[in-house]
Amino acid sequence: MPLVQRTPSPLPRPINDDQPAVQLEQIRIPTPGQNHLSPTSASSTPIRSKHRTPVPYLKILPLLTQRCSEGLTYAIVFPYINQMVLDMGVEEKSVGVWSAIAESTMMATEAMSAPIYGPLADKYGRRPVMICLNAMWGVFGIAFGLSKTVYTAIMFRAALGLLAGCGVISRTMVGELCDKSNRVQGFAVFSPSIVVGMTLAPVLGGFLANPAGRIVPSSWSLFVDYPYLLPSIVTGLSAIIAGILSIILLPETLQRSKGDTSQRDLEKSSNSGLKGLLKYEPFQNVLLLYGMNNAVMFSWEAIYPLFGFTSKNLGGLGLSTQTLGLVLGFSAGLSILMTIFVFPLLHSKLSEAACLRLCLISYPCAIVFFPILWALSYPSSGDRLPICVWVIMSVQMILRRVGDFATTQLDALILDSIPGPEHLASANAITFSVAALGRAIGPFIISWFFSLSTRFASPFSPGRHLVWIIFIIICIPPLYFANRLLNDINNTLGKEEVNHEEERYELMGNHHAQLDVPRHDHVEARGTSIEVTNDELVRYRVV
């Protein structure tokens, strides 16, 4: 094997001219006075490549479309669900109860069905399961608009929740299509796609409901008999389009195990299956953190419009529906822009731990502004709030959106908290289910305490602001589990590096005899190259 020399070699040249000249490429020379290094310390400093793999936007386009369709389907009923239930013959005083059941049924069945789809995707592949679910999502999405009774409406919403595998598998595939260098950028595009759907949904739902005589001619009896079919067709078609794009653009991302006998694979086998995954401590931490973070995030989604709508005498801002809608719309748009453009920049400047802690601390910092906003707006009437209130509200909104970055980061951290990539689909399914529980429990707790705080007579009494104290307390456990999660991930990665070094030096011993170098020299094998470190601490590579 010919060797090319870059710098003078300390080894003697061969005497026999018939033999090929042995030349060595010098890699590293320690500074003078440096102590002799052991084989481990000689290569203990890894060289990190700054190259970043481009995000495969074309491949993840079907996943973005599906995620947007999920948000669209979930929120498009909000503008008309009360009128829809009333038109189905429910008494007006019972409309709120049945509307709430119809809205929440989808989330409840999502929590129950999500763990089913991880094993399915592991067995049959991500792509075929994803395509089938998109097709069924489209069918049931359209069928909801054909409901004639409140029971059929609830049934179809429950059926959509049973198809929660769309959200589970799409997030899994984004993690597999991206690598460590671009995973954060990939999730920075994927995570806000559901917000795009939820932002467009109320506008489309309110505009497309009861279209006869407004959008389509009154002679179109189909839309007269089914006044809420048109928005359902839009949501169903969005899922079908996602399925078609999946057939055309989406590759299969499931990689089957090839029977590697490394210690990492032994760890995988000891943690195999759903039971083993749930016993894996790093994943336990990310699971708890994911559920708690969703509880905090959706508690904000519940309390913010309630705080803005409630009158000042009861502890709110007393904003009109139109003004509140503009504020919420601006907040959603800010979330999309900051997640796509600000979060990747923030993540690149800070360490993983510092970035996650900053995101989680931003929530309680933003909560502190609620009583300040109320106190400053209390003397004013209606929507005529002082300029300082709008400025503080903007700062609060930015802090809150920084807190939302934690979800994007946790989506990427799931890969670092599981025993191996073959567990990714199951892990995403479980986290999806736990997140749904957090989205159900958190808003209920905060809304109940807000209702309780309005019962105190004096608007300036401490009890009137009890809800904000509870909200800050809810934000504390995620910080604790974030520290545990990051420590466990660092420990796991440290063990893997040690195991890798042991395997590498086990291979080195096989080349001592072949290279005719002293046994005390350090020989390193890497694929088709061999590195040698002699007694003078100069490293050479056979090229």
Coordinates of C-alpha atoms in Angstrom, one line a residue:
M1 CA 0.0 0.0 0.0
P2 CA 1.8 3.3 -1.1
L3 CA 2.3 6.0 1.5
V4 CA 2.7 9.7 0.7
Q5 CA 4.9 11.8 3.0
R6 CA 4.0 15.4 3.8
T7 CA 6.7 16.1 6.4
P8 CA 10.0 14.3 7.1
S9 CA 9.4 11.0 8.7
P10 CA 11.4 9.9 11.8
L11 CA 11.4 6.3 10.5
P12 CA 14.3 5.1 8.4
R13 CA 13.9 4.8 4.7
P14 CA 14.1 1.3 3.2
I15 CA 17.5 0.1 1.9
N16 CA 16.2 -2.1 -0.9
D17 CA 15.2 -0.1 -3.9
D18 CA 13.1 -2.9 -5.2
Q19 CA 10.7 -2.4 -2.3
P20 CA 8.1 0.3 -2.5
A21 CA 9.1 3.4 -0.5
V22 CA 7.2 3.7 2.7
Q23 CA 6.1 7.3 3.3
L24 CA 3.8 8.5 6.0
E25 CA 1.4 11.4 6.1
Q26 CA 1.8 13.4 9.4
I27 CA -1.4 14.3 11.1
R28 CA -0.5 15.9 14.4
I29 CA 2.6 16.8 16.3
P30 CA 2.2 17.7 20.0
T31 CA 3.8 20.9 21.3
P32 CA 7.3 20.6 22.8
G33 CA 7.3 19.6 26.4
Q34 CA 4.1 17.7 26.2
N35 CA 3.9 14.5 28.2
H36 CA 3.7 11.1 26.5
L37 CA 0.1 10.3 25.6
S38 CA -1.7 7.1 26.1
P39 CA -3.5 5.6 23.1
T40 CA -6.7 6.9 24.5
S41 CA -5.5 10.4 25.1
A42 CA -3.8 10.6 21.7
S43 CA -7.1 10.5 19.9
S44 CA -9.5 11.8 22.6
T45 CA -10.1 15.1 20.8
P46 CA -12.7 14.5 18.1
I47 CA -12.7 16.6 15.0
R48 CA -16.2 18.0 14.4
S49 CA -17.3 18.8 11.0
K50 CA -19.1 22.1 10.6
H51 CA -20.8 20.9 7.5
R52 CA -24.6 21.0 7.7
T53 CA -26.7 18.6 5.6
P54 CA -29.4 20.5 3.7
V55 CA -32.9 19.9 5.0
P56 CA -34.8 17.7 2.5
Y57 CA -37.7 20.0 2.1
L58 CA -39.2 18.2 -0.9
K59 CA -39.3 14.9 0.9
I60 CA -40.9 16.4 4.0
L61 CA -43.5 18.4 2.0
P62 CA -46.1 15.6 2.3
L63 CA -45.5 15.6 6.1
L64 CA -45.9 19.4 6.3
T65 CA -49.1 19.1 4.3
Q66 CA -50.5 16.4 6.6
R67 CA -49.6 18.3 9.7
C68 CA -51.3 21.4 8.4
S69 CA -54.3 19.3 7.5
E70 CA -54.4 18.0 11.1
G71 CA -54.6 21.5 12.5
L72 CA -57.2 22.5 10.0
T73 CA -59.4 19.5 10.8
Y74 CA -59.1 20.1 14.5
A75 CA -60.0 23.8 14.6
I76 CA -62.2 24.4 11.6
V77 CA -65.4 23.4 13.5
F78 CA -64.9 26.1 16.2
P79 CA -66.7 28.9 14.4
Y80 CA -69.9 26.9 13.6
I81 CA -70.0 23.9 16.0
N82 CA -72.5 25.6 18.4
Q83 CA -74.9 26.5 15.5
M84 CA -74.4 23.1 14.0
V85 CA -75.4 21.4 17.3
L86 CA -78.4 23.7 17.7
D87 CA -79.6 22.9 14.2
M88 CA -79.5 19.2 15.1
G89 CA -82.3 19.8 17.6
V90 CA -80.3 20.2 20.8
E91 CA -81.8 22.6 23.3
E92 CA -80.0 25.9 23.5
K93 CA -79.1 25.5 27.2
S94 CA -77.4 22.2 26.4
V95 CA -75.6 23.4 23.3
G96 CA -72.4 24.2 25.2
V97 CA -72.1 20.7 26.7
W98 CA -72.6 18.9 23.4
S99 CA -70.3 21.2 21.5
A100 CA -67.6 20.6 24.1
I101 CA -68.1 16.9 23.8
A102 CA -67.8 17.1 20.0
E103 CA -64.7 19.2 20.2
S104 CA -62.9 17.2 22.9
T105 CA -63.8 13.7 21.6
M106 CA -61.1 13.9 18.9
M107 CA -58.4 14.7 21.5
A108 CA -59.6 11.9 23.8
T109 CA -59.5 9.2 21.2
E110 CA -56.1 10.5 20.0
A111 CA -54.6 9.9 23.4
M112 CA -56.0 6.3 23.4
S113 CA -55.1 5.3 19.9
A114 CA -51.6 6.9 19.4
P115 CA -49.6 4.0 21.0
I116 CA -51.1 1.6 18.4
Y117 CA -49.4 3.1 15.4
G118 CA -45.8 2.9 16.5
P119 CA -45.6 -0.9 16.3
L120 CA -47.6 -0.8 13.1
A121 CA -45.2 1.6 11.5
D122 CA -42.3 -0.5 12.8
K123 CA -43.7 -3.7 11.3
Y124 CA -45.2 -2.6 7.9
G125 CA -43.1 0.6 7.3
R126 CA -43.8 4.3 7.8
R127 CA -44.8 5.1 4.2
P128 CA -47.7 2.6 3.6
V129 CA -49.2 3.2 7.0
M130 CA -49.0 7.0 6.5
I131 CA -50.7 6.8 3.1
C132 CA -53.5 4.6 4.4
L133 CA -54.1 6.9 7.3
N134 CA -54.2 10.0 5.1
A135 CA -56.8 8.3 2.9
M136 CA -59.0 7.4 5.9
W137 CA -58.5 10.9 7.4
G138 CA -59.9 12.4 4.2
V139 CA -62.9 10.1 4.1
F140 CA -63.9 10.7 7.7
G141 CA -63.2 14.4 7.4
I142 CA -65.7 14.7 4.6
A143 CA -68.2 12.4 6.3
F144 CA -68.3 14.7 9.3
G145 CA -70.1 17.3 7.1
L146 CA -72.8 14.8 6.3
S147 CA -73.8 14.4 10.0
K148 CA -77.5 14.8 10.7
T149 CA -77.5 14.1 14.4
V150 CA -75.2 15.1 17.2
Y151 CA -74.4 11.5 17.8
T152 CA -73.1 10.9 14.3
A153 CA -71.0 14.2 14.5
I154 CA -69.4 12.9 17.7
M155 CA -68.8 9.5 16.2
F156 CA -67.0 11.0 13.1
R157 CA -64.9 13.3 15.3
A158 CA -64.0 10.2 17.4
A159 CA -63.0 8.3 14.3
L160 CA -60.7 11.2 13.3
G161 CA -59.0 10.9 16.7
L162 CA -58.5 7.2 16.2
L163 CA -56.4 8.1 13.2
A164 CA -53.8 9.9 15.4
G165 CA -51.1 7.8 13.7
C166 CA -50.8 10.6 11.1
G167 CA -49.3 12.9 13.6
V168 CA -47.2 10.2 15.2
I169 CA -45.7 8.9 12.0
S170 CA -45.2 12.3 10.4
R171 CA -43.0 13.4 13.3
T172 CA -41.2 10.1 13.3
M173 CA -40.4 10.4 9.6
V174 CA -39.1 14.0 9.9
G175 CA -36.7 12.8 12.6
E176 CA -35.5 10.0 10.3
L177 CA -35.3 12.1 7.1
C178 CA -33.1 14.7 8.9
D179 CA -29.8 14.0 10.6
K180 CA -28.1 15.5 13.6
S181 CA -26.8 18.5 11.7
N182 CA -30.2 19.7 10.3
R183 CA -32.7 18.1 12.6
V184 CA -33.5 21.3 14.5
Q185 CA -34.0 23.1 11.2
G186 CA -36.3 20.4 10.0
F187 CA -38.5 20.5 13.1
A188 CA -38.4 24.3 13.0
V189 CA -40.4 24.0 9.8
F190 CA -42.5 20.9 10.8
S191 CA -43.6 22.0 14.3
P192 CA -45.4 25.3 13.3
S193 CA -47.2 23.7 10.3
I194 CA -50.0 22.6 12.6
V195 CA -50.2 26.2 13.8
V196 CA -50.6 27.3 10.2
G197 CA -53.6 24.9 9.9
M198 CA -55.1 26.1 13.2
T199 CA -54.7 29.7 12.2
L200 CA -56.4 29.3 8.8
A201 CA -59.1 27.0 10.2
P202 CA -61.4 29.5 12.0
V203 CA -61.3 31.8 9.0
L204 CA -62.2 29.1 6.6
G205 CA -64.8 27.5 8.9
G206 CA -66.6 30.7 9.4
F207 CA -66.5 31.6 5.7
L208 CA -67.4 28.2 4.2
A209 CA -70.2 27.3 6.6
N210 CA -73.8 27.7 5.2
P211 CA -72.5 28.5 1.7
A212 CA -75.9 28.3 -0.1
G213 CA -76.8 31.7 -1.5
R214 CA -73.4 33.2 -0.5
I215 CA -70.7 31.1 -2.2
V216 CA -72.7 28.6 -4.2
P217 CA -76.2 29.1 -5.8
S218 CA -79.2 28.3 -3.6
S219 CA -80.3 25.7 -6.2
W220 CA -77.4 23.5 -5.1
S221 CA -79.6 21.4 -2.8
L222 CA -76.6 19.3 -1.4
F223 CA -75.3 22.4 0.4
V224 CA -78.8 23.4 1.5
D225 CA -79.4 19.9 3.1
Y226 CA -75.8 19.8 4.5
P227 CA -74.8 23.4 5.3
Y228 CA -71.5 22.3 6.9
L229 CA -70.3 20.0 4.2
L230 CA -68.2 22.5 2.3
P231 CA -65.6 23.1 5.2
S232 CA -65.5 19.4 5.7
I233 CA -64.7 18.8 2.1
V234 CA -61.8 21.3 2.4
T235 CA -60.4 19.4 5.4
G236 CA -60.9 16.0 3.7
L237 CA -59.2 17.1 0.5
S238 CA -56.2 18.5 2.4
A239 CA -55.6 15.1 3.9
I240 CA -56.1 13.4 0.5
I241 CA -53.6 15.8 -1.1
A242 CA -51.2 14.9 1.6
G243 CA -51.6 11.2 0.8
I244 CA -51.0 11.8 -2.9
L245 CA -47.9 13.8 -2.2
S246 CA -46.8 11.0 0.0
I247 CA -47.1 8.5 -2.8
I248 CA -45.1 10.8 -5.1
L249 CA -42.5 12.3 -2.9
L250 CA -42.2 10.5 0.4
P251 CA -39.6 7.8 0.7
E252 CA -39.6 4.9 3.2
T253 CA -37.5 5.8 6.2
L254 CA -37.6 2.6 8.3
Q255 CA -34.2 1.0 8.6
R256 CA -34.2 -2.6 9.6
S257 CA -31.7 -3.8 12.1
K258 CA -28.8 -5.8 10.6
G259 CA -27.7 -7.8 13.6
D260 CA -24.7 -5.7 14.9
T261 CA -23.1 -7.3 17.9
S262 CA -21.9 -4.0 19.5
Q263 CA -22.6 -3.2 23.1
R264 CA -25.1 -0.5 21.9
D265 CA -27.2 -3.3 20.3
L266 CA -27.0 -5.3 23.5
E267 CA -28.4 -2.2 25.3
K268 CA -31.1 -2.0 22.6
S269 CA -32.1 -5.6 23.1
S270 CA -32.3 -5.2 26.8
N271 CA -34.7 -2.2 26.2
S272 CA -36.6 -3.7 23.4
G273 CA -40.4 -3.6 23.2
L274 CA -42.8 -1.1 24.6
K275 CA -42.2 -2.2 28.2
G276 CA -38.5 -1.9 27.8
L277 CA -38.8 1.5 26.3
L278 CA -40.9 2.7 29.2
K279 CA -38.3 1.5 31.6
Y280 CA -35.5 3.4 29.8
E281 CA -34.8 6.3 32.2
P282 CA -33.8 9.0 29.6
F283 CA -37.0 8.3 27.7
Q284 CA -39.0 8.5 31.0
N285 CA -37.7 12.0 31.5
V286 CA -38.5 13.2 28.0
L287 CA -41.9 11.6 28.3
L288 CA -42.8 13.4 31.5
L289 CA -41.3 16.6 30.2
Y290 CA -43.2 16.4 27.0
G291 CA -46.5 16.0 28.7
M292 CA -45.8 18.8 31.2
N293 CA -44.7 21.1 28.5
N294 CA -47.8 20.5 26.5
A295 CA -49.9 21.1 29.6
V296 CA -48.2 24.5 30.1
M297 CA -48.4 25.5 26.4
F298 CA -52.1 24.6 26.0
S299 CA -52.9 26.1 29.4
W300 CA -51.7 29.3 27.9
E301 CA -53.8 28.7 24.8
A302 CA -56.9 28.4 27.1
I303 CA -56.2 31.2 29.5
Y304 CA -55.0 33.9 27.1
P305 CA -58.3 34.4 25.2
L306 CA -60.2 33.9 28.5
F307 CA -58.1 36.6 30.1
G308 CA -58.6 39.0 27.2
F309 CA -62.4 38.4 27.0
T310 CA -63.2 38.6 30.7
S311 CA -64.2 42.1 32.0
K312 CA -61.7 44.2 33.9
N313 CA -63.8 43.9 37.1
L314 CA -63.3 40.2 37.1
G315 CA -59.6 40.3 36.4
G316 CA -59.4 40.4 32.5
L317 CA -58.8 43.0 29.8
G318 CA -62.4 43.2 28.6
L319 CA -61.4 43.2 24.9
S320 CA -64.0 43.0 22.1
T321 CA -64.3 39.8 20.0
Q322 CA -62.8 41.6 17.0
T323 CA -59.8 43.0 18.9
L324 CA -59.2 39.7 20.6
G325 CA -59.3 37.9 17.3
L326 CA -56.7 40.3 15.9
V327 CA -54.4 39.8 18.9
L328 CA -54.7 36.0 18.6
G329 CA -54.1 36.1 14.9
F330 CA -51.0 38.3 15.3
S331 CA -49.8 35.9 18.1
A332 CA -50.1 32.9 15.8
G333 CA -48.3 34.6 12.9
L334 CA -45.5 35.6 15.3
S335 CA -45.2 32.0 16.4
I336 CA -44.7 30.8 12.8
L337 CA -42.1 33.4 12.0
M338 CA -40.1 33.0 15.2
T339 CA -40.1 29.2 15.0
I340 CA -38.8 29.2 11.5
F341 CA -36.3 32.1 11.7
V342 CA -35.5 32.9 15.3
F343 CA -35.3 29.4 16.9
P344 CA -32.6 27.9 14.6
L345 CA -30.5 31.0 15.2
L346 CA -31.0 30.8 19.0
H347 CA -30.3 27.0 19.0
S348 CA -27.1 27.5 17.1
K349 CA -25.7 30.1 19.5
L350 CA -26.5 28.3 22.7
S351 CA -25.8 24.8 24.0
E352 CA -28.6 22.2 24.0
A353 CA -29.1 22.6 27.8
A354 CA -28.9 26.4 27.9
C355 CA -31.4 26.7 25.0
L356 CA -34.0 24.3 26.6
R357 CA -33.7 26.0 30.0
L358 CA -34.1 29.4 28.4
C359 CA -37.3 28.3 26.6
L360 CA -38.8 26.8 29.8
I361 CA -37.9 29.8 31.9
S362 CA -39.6 32.1 29.4
Y363 CA -43.1 30.8 30.4
P364 CA -43.1 31.9 34.0
C365 CA -41.4 35.2 33.0
A366 CA -44.3 35.8 30.6
I367 CA -46.9 34.8 33.2
V368 CA -45.7 37.6 35.5
F369 CA -47.0 40.2 33.0
F370 CA -50.7 39.1 33.4
P371 CA -51.4 41.0 36.6
I372 CA -49.3 43.9 35.4
L373 CA -51.4 44.1 32.2
W374 CA -54.6 44.0 34.2
A375 CA -53.5 46.7 36.6
L376 CA -52.4 49.1 33.8
S377 CA -55.6 48.6 31.8
Y378 CA -58.0 48.7 34.7
P379 CA -58.6 52.5 34.6
S380 CA -59.4 52.4 30.8
S381 CA -62.6 51.3 29.2
G382 CA -63.2 48.9 26.3
D383 CA -60.4 48.4 23.7
R384 CA -58.9 51.8 24.4
L385 CA -55.9 50.5 26.3
P386 CA -52.8 52.7 27.1
I387 CA -49.8 52.3 24.7
C388 CA -47.8 50.9 27.5
V389 CA -50.3 48.0 27.8
W390 CA -49.8 47.1 24.1
V391 CA -46.0 47.4 24.4
I392 CA -46.0 45.0 27.5
M393 CA -48.4 42.7 25.7
S394 CA -46.0 42.5 22.8
V395 CA -43.1 41.7 25.1
Q396 CA -45.2 39.0 26.8
M397 CA -46.1 37.5 23.5
I398 CA -42.5 37.3 22.4
L399 CA -41.5 35.6 25.7
R400 CA -44.3 33.2 25.4
R401 CA -43.3 32.2 21.9
V402 CA -39.8 31.6 23.0
G403 CA -41.3 29.2 25.5
D404 CA -43.0 27.4 22.7
F405 CA -39.6 26.7 21.2
A406 CA -39.3 23.9 23.9
T407 CA -41.7 21.8 21.9
T408 CA -39.6 22.0 18.8
Q409 CA -36.5 21.2 20.7
L410 CA -38.1 18.2 22.4
D411 CA -39.2 16.9 19.1
A412 CA -35.5 16.7 18.1
L413 CA -34.4 15.4 21.5
I414 CA -36.6 12.3 21.3
L415 CA -34.0 10.7 19.1
D416 CA -31.3 11.2 21.8
S417 CA -33.5 9.8 24.6
I418 CA -34.3 6.3 23.2
P419 CA -32.1 3.2 23.1
G420 CA -32.0 3.1 19.3
P421 CA -33.7 4.4 16.1
E422 CA -35.9 1.3 15.9
H423 CA -37.8 2.7 18.9
L424 CA -38.6 6.0 17.3
A425 CA -42.1 5.3 16.1
S426 CA -43.2 3.8 19.4
A427 CA -41.6 6.6 21.3
N428 CA -43.4 9.2 19.2
A429 CA -46.7 7.4 19.7
I430 CA -46.3 7.4 23.4
T431 CA -45.2 11.0 23.6
F432 CA -48.1 11.9 21.4
S433 CA -50.5 10.2 23.7
V434 CA -49.0 11.8 26.8
A435 CA -49.1 15.2 25.1
A436 CA -52.8 14.8 24.5
L437 CA -53.3 14.1 28.2
G438 CA -51.3 17.2 29.0
R439 CA -53.4 19.3 26.6
A440 CA -56.6 18.0 28.3
I441 CA -55.5 18.3 31.9
G442 CA -53.6 21.6 31.9
P443 CA -56.3 23.9 30.4
F444 CA -58.9 22.4 32.7
I445 CA -56.8 23.2 35.8
I446 CA -56.0 26.7 34.7
S447 CA -59.5 27.5 33.6
W448 CA -60.9 26.2 36.9
F449 CA -58.6 28.4 39.0
F450 CA -59.3 31.4 36.8
S451 CA -63.0 30.9 37.5
L452 CA -62.3 30.5 41.2
S453 CA -60.2 33.7 41.3
T454 CA -63.2 35.7 39.9
R455 CA -65.2 34.9 43.0
F456 CA -63.1 37.1 45.2
A457 CA -64.9 40.4 45.8
S458 CA -62.1 42.9 45.6
P459 CA -60.3 43.1 42.3
F460 CA -57.0 43.9 44.2
S461 CA -57.2 41.0 46.6
P462 CA -54.4 38.3 46.4
G463 CA -57.1 35.7 45.7
R464 CA -58.0 37.4 42.4
H465 CA -54.5 36.6 41.2
L466 CA -54.3 33.1 42.5
V467 CA -54.5 31.6 39.0
W468 CA -51.2 33.2 38.1
I469 CA -49.4 31.7 41.1
I470 CA -50.8 28.3 40.2
F471 CA -49.7 28.8 36.6
I472 CA -46.1 29.6 37.6
I473 CA -46.1 26.6 39.9
I474 CA -47.1 24.3 37.0
C475 CA -44.1 25.7 35.1
I476 CA -41.5 24.5 37.7
P477 CA -41.6 20.7 37.3
P478 CA -40.6 20.9 33.6
L479 CA -37.4 22.7 34.6
Y480 CA -36.5 19.8 36.9
F481 CA -37.2 17.1 34.4
A482 CA -35.3 19.1 31.7
N483 CA -32.2 18.9 33.9
R484 CA -32.7 15.2 34.4
L485 CA -33.2 14.6 30.7
L486 CA -30.1 16.5 29.6
N487 CA -27.9 14.8 32.3
D488 CA -29.1 11.4 31.3
I489 CA -28.5 12.1 27.6
N490 CA -25.0 13.3 28.3
N491 CA -24.2 10.3 30.4
T492 CA -25.6 7.9 27.7
L493 CA -23.5 9.6 25.0
G494 CA -20.5 9.5 27.2
K495 CA -20.9 5.7 27.6
E496 CA -21.3 5.3 23.9
E497 CA -18.0 7.2 23.2
V498 CA -16.2 4.9 25.7
N499 CA -17.7 1.8 24.1
H500 CA -16.6 3.1 20.7
E501 CA -13.1 3.7 21.9
E502 CA -12.9 0.2 23.3
E503 CA -14.0 -1.3 20.0
R504 CA -11.5 0.8 18.1
Y505 CA -8.5 -0.1 20.2
E506 CA -9.5 -3.8 20.1
L507 CA -9.1 -3.6 16.3
M508 CA -5.7 -1.9 16.7
G509 CA -4.1 -4.9 18.3
N510 CA -4.7 -6.9 15.1
H511 CA -2.4 -4.7 13.1
H512 CA 0.7 -4.5 15.2
A513 CA 2.2 -7.6 13.6
Q514 CA 1.3 -6.6 10.1
L515 CA 2.9 -3.1 10.3
D516 CA 6.2 -4.3 11.9
V517 CA 6.2 -1.5 14.5
P518 CA 7.1 -1.9 18.2
R519 CA 4.3 -3.2 20.4
H520 CA 4.4 0.0 22.5
D521 CA 3.5 2.1 19.5
H522 CA -0.1 3.2 19.0
V523 CA -1.7 1.8 15.9
E524 CA -5.2 2.8 14.9
A525 CA -7.4 1.2 12.2
R526 CA -10.2 3.2 10.5
G527 CA -11.8 1.5 7.6
T528 CA -9.1 1.3 4.9
S529 CA -6.7 3.6 6.7
I530 CA -4.3 2.9 9.5
E531 CA -2.9 5.5 11.9
V532 CA 0.4 5.1 13.8
T533 CA 1.7 7.0 16.7
N534 CA 5.4 6.2 17.5
D535 CA 7.4 6.9 20.6
E536 CA 8.0 10.5 19.5
L537 CA 4.3 11.1 19.5
V538 CA 3.9 11.8 15.8
R539 CA 0.8 10.4 14.2
Y540 CA 0.9 9.0 10.7
R541 CA -1.8 7.7 8.4
V542 CA -1.4 5.0 5.8
V543 CA -3.0 6.3 2.6

